[in-house]
PDB file of C-alpha atoms in Angstrom:
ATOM      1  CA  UNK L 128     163.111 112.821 113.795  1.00 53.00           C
ATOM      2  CA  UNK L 129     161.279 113.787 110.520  1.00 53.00           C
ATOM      3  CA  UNK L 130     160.419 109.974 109.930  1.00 52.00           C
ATOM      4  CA  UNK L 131     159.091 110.002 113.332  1.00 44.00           C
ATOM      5  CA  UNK L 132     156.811 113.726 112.739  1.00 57.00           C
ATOM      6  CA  UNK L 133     155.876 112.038 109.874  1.00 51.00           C
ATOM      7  CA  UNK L 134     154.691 108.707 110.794  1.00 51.00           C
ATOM      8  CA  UNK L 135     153.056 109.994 114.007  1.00 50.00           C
ATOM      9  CA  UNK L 136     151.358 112.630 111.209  1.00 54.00           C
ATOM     10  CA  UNK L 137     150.098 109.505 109.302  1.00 51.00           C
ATOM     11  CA  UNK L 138     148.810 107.628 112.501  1.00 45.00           C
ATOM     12  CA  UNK L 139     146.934 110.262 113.899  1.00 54.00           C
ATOM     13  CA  UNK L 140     145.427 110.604 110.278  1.00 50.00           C
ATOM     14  CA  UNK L 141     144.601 107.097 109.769  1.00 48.00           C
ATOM     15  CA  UNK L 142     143.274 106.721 113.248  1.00 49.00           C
ATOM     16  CA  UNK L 143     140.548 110.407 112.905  1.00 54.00           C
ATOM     17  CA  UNK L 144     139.662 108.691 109.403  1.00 48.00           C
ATOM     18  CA  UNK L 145     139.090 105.249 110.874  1.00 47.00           C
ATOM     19  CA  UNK L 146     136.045 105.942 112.940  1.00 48.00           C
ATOM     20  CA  UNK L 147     134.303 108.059 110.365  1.00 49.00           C
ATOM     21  CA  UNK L 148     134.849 104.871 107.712  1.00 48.00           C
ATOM     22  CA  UNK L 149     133.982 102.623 110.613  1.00 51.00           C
ATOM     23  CA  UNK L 150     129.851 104.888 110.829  1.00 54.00           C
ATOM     24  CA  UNK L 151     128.464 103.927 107.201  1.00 58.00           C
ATOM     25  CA  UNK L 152     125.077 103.264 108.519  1.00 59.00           C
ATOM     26  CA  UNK L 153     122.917 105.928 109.774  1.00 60.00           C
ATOM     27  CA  UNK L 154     121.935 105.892 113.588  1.00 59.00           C
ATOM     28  CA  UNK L 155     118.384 104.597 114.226  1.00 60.00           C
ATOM     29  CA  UNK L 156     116.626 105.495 117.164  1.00 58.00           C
ATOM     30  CA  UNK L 157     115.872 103.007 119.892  1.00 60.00           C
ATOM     31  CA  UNK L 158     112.120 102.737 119.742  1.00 58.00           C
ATOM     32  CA  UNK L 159     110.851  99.158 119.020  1.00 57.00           C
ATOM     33  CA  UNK L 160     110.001  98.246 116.228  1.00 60.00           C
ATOM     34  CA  UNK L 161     106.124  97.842 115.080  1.00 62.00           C
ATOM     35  CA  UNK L 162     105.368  94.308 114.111  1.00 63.00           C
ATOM     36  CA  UNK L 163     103.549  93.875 110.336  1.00 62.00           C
ATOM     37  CA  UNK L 164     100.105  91.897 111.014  1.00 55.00           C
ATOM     38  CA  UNK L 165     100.863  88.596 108.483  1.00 54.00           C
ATOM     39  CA  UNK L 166      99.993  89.091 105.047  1.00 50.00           C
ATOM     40  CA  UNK L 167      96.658  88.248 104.101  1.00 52.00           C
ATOM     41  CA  UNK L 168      96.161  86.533 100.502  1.00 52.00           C
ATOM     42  CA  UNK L 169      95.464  89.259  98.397  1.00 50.00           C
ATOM     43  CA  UNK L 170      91.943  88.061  96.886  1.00 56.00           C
ATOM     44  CA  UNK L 171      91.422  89.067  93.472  1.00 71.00           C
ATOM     45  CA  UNK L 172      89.139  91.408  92.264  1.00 75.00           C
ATOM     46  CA  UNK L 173      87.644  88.919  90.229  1.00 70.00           C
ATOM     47  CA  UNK L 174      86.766  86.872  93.193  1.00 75.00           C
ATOM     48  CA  UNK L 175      85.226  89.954  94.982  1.00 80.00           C
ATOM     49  CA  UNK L 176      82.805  90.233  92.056  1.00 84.00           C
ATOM     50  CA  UNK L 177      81.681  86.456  92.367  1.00 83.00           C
ATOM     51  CA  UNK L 178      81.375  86.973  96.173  1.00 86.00           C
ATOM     52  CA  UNK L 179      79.353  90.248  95.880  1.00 86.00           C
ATOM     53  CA  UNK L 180      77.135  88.849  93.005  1.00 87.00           C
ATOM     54  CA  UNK L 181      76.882  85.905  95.114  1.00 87.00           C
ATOM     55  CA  UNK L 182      75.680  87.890  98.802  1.00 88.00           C
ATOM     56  CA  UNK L 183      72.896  90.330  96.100  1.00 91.00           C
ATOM     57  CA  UNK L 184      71.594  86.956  94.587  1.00 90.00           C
ATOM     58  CA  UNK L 185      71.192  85.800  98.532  1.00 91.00           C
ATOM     59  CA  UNK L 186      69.394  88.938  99.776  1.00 92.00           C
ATOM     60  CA  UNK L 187      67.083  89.112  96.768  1.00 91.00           C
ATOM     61  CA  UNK L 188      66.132  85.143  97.486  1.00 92.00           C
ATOM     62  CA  UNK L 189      65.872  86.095 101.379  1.00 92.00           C
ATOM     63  CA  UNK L 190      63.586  88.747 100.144  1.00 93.00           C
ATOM     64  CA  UNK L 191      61.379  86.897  97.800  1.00 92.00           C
ATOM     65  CA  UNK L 192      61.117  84.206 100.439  1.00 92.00           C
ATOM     66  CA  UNK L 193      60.187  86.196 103.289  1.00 92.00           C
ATOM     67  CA  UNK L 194      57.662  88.214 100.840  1.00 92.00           C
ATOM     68  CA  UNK L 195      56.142  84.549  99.686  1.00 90.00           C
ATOM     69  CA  UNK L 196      56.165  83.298 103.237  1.00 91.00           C
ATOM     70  CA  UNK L 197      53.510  86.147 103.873  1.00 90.00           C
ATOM     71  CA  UNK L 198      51.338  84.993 101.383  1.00 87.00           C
ATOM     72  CA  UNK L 199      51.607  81.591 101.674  1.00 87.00           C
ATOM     73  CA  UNK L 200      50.312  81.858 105.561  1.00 85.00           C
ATOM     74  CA  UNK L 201      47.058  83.591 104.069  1.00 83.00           C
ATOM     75  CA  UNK L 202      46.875  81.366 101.451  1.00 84.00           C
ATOM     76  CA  UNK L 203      47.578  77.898 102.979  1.00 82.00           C
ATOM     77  CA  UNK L 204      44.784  78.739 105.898  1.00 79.00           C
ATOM     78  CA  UNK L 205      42.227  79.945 103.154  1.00 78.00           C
ATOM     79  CA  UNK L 206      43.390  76.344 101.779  1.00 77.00           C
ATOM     80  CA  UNK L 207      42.887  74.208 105.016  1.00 74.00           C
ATOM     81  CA  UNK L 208      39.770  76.207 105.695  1.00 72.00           C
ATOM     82  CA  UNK L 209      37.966  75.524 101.936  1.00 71.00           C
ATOM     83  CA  UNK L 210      39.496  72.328 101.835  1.00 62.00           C
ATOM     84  CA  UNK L 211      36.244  70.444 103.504  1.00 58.00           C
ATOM     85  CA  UNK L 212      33.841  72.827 101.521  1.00 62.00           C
ATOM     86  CA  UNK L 213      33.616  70.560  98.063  1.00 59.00           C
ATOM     87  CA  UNK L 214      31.927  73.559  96.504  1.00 60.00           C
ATOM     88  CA  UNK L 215      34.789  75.441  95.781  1.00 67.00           C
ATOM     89  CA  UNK L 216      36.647  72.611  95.075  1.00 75.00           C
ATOM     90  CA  UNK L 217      38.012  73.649  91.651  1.00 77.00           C
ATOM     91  CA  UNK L 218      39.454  77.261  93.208  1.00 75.00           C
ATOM     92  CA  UNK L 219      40.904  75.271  95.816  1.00 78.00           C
ATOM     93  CA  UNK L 220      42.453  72.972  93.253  1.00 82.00           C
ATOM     94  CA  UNK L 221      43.978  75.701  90.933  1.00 84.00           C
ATOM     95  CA  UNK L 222      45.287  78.025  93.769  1.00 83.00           C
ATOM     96  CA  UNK L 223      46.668  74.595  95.283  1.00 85.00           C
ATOM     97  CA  UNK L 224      48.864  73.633  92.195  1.00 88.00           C
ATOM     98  CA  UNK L 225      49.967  77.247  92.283  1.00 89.00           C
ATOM     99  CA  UNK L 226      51.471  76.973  95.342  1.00 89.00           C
ATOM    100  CA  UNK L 227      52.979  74.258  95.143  1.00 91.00           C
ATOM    101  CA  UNK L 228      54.501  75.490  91.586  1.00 92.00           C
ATOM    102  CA  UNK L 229      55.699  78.165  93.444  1.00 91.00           C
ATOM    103  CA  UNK L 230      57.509  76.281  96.011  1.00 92.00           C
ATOM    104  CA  UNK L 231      58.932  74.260  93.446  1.00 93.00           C
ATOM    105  CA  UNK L 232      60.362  77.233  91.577  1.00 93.00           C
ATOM    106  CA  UNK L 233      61.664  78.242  95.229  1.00 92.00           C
ATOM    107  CA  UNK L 234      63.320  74.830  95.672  1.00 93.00           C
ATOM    108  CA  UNK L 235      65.079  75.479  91.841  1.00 94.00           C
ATOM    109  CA  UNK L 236      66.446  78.922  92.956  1.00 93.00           C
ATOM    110  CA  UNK L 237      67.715  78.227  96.255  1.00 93.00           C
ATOM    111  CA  UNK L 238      69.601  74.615  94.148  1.00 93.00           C
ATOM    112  CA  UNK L 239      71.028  77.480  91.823  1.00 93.00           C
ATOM    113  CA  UNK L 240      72.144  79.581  94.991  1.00 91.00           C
ATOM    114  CA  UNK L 241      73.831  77.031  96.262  1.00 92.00           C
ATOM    115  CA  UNK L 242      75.833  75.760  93.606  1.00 90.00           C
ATOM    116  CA  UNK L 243      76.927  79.159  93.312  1.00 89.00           C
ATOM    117  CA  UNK L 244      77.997  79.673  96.382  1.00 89.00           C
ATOM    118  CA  UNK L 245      79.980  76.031  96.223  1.00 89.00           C
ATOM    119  CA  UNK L 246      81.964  77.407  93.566  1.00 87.00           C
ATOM    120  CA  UNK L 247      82.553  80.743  94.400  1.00 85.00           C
ATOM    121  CA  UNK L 248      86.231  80.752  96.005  1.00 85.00           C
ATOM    122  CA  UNK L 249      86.282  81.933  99.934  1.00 86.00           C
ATOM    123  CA  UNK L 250      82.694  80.916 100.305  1.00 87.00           C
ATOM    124  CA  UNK L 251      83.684  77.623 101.939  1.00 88.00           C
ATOM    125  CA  UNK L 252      82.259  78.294 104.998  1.00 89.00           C
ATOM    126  CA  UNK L 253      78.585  80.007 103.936  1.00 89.00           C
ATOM    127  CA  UNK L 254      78.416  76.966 101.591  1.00 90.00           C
ATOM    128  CA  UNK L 255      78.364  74.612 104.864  1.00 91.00           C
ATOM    129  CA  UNK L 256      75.979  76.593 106.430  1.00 90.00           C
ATOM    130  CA  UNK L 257      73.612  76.627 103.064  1.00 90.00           C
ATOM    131  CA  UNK L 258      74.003  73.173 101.968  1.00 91.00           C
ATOM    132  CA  UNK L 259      70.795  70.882 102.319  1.00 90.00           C
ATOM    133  CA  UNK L 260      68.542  74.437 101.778  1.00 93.00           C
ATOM    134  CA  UNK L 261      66.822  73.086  98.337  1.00 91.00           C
ATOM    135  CA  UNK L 262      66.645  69.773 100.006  1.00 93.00           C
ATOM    136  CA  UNK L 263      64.148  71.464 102.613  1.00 94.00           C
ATOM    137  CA  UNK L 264      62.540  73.654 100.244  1.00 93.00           C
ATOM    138  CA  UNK L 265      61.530  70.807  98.276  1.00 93.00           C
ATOM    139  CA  UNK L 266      60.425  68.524 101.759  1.00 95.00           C
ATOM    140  CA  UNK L 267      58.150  71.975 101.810  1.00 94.00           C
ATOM    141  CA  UNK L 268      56.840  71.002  98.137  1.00 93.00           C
ATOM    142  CA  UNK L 269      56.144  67.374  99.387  1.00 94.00           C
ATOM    143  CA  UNK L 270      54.850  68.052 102.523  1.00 92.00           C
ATOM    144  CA  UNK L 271      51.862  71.306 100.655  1.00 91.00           C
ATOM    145  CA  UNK L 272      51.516  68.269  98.206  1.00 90.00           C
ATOM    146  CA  UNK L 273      50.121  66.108 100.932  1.00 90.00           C
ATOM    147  CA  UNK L 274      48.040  69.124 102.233  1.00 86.00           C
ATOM    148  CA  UNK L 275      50.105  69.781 104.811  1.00 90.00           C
ATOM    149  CA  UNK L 276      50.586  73.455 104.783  1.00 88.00           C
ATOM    150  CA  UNK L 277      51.699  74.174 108.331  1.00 89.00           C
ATOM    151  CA  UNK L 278      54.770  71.901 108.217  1.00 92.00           C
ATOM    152  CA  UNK L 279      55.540  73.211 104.762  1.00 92.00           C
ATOM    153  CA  UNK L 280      55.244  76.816 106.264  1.00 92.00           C
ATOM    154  CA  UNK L 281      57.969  75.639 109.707  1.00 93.00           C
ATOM    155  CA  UNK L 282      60.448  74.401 107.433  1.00 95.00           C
ATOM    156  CA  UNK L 283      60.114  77.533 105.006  1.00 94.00           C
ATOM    157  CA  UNK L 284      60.299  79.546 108.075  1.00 94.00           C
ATOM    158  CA  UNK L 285      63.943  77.783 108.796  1.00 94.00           C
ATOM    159  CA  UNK L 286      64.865  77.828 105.444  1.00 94.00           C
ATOM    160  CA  UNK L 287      64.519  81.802 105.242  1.00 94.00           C
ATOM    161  CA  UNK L 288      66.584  81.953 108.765  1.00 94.00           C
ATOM    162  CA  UNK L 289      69.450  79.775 107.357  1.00 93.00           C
ATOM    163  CA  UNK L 290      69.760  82.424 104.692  1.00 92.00           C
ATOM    164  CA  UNK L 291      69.084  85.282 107.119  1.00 92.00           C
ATOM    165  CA  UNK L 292      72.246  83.681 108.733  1.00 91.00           C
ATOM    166  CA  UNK L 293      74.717  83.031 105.751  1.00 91.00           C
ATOM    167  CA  UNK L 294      73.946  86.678 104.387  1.00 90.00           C
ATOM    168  CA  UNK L 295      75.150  87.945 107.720  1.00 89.00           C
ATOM    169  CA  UNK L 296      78.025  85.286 107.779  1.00 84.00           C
ATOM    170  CA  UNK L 297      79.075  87.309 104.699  1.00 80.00           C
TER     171      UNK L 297
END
């Protein structure tokens, strides 16, 4: 009878110890779980420069633009106006090759721009939207060449848009 005290003893202690070593893991509550949005590439900080340097050098040309656009319009009707006047020929002449200088240096700054922005990582998309800018720019040059100013202003007038829109693409 002592063998069977004892055994039962041992059973009824193996079976209370038995459910406390069967709960290692701690109860979690039964709220669902939140789902973690997908990881975004981490983009450098290196990259973020570029991309920043990259959006000032794009306002700044939006600005100059915009500001040269307002002169030109003066300046280009002064020009189509004095144009059939042959005494003032010479002014006409000088402040002609001036604008047109300055549309070239346009045309070389918005090249620059965008070969920036073609090799500035995560700018694939602006880059689309800016290519061909310089290209127009410099059908501006050709077309204030030829004397004609009010074309040259329209596709100056797009040009300054298309960077209106990539700055707020950005």
């Amino acid at each position: 009878m002592k063998s069977l005290i004892a055994a039962a003893t041992a059973l009824m202690l193996l079976l209370s110890a038995a459910p406390a070593a069967a709960q290692t893991r701690t109860r979690r509550s039964t709220t669902p779980q939140r789902r973690r949005a997908p990881a975004r590439p981490a983009t450098s900080s290196l990259d973020a420069t570029r991309t920043n340097a990259v959006r000032l050098q794009l306002a700044s040309l939006n600005k100059d633009l915009t500001r040269f656009l307002y002169v030109y319009g003066r300046l280009s009707k002064d020009l189509e106006l004095t144009g059939a006047q042959s005494e003032s020929a010479d002014a006409t002449n000088k402040t002609r090759a001036g604008l047109i200088e300055s549309l070239r240096t346009m045309s070389n700054r918005l090249d620059q721009l965008e070969g920036q922005v073609r090799f500035t990582p995560g700018l694939e998309r602006q880059y689309r939207s800016l290519q061909g800018v310089s290209n127009r720019a410099a059908q501006a040059e050709s077309n204030a060449a030829a004397g004609r100013f009010d074309a040259a202003g329209r596709i100056l007038v797009e040009v300054a848009a298309t960077l209106t829109d990539v700055l707020l693409e950005m």
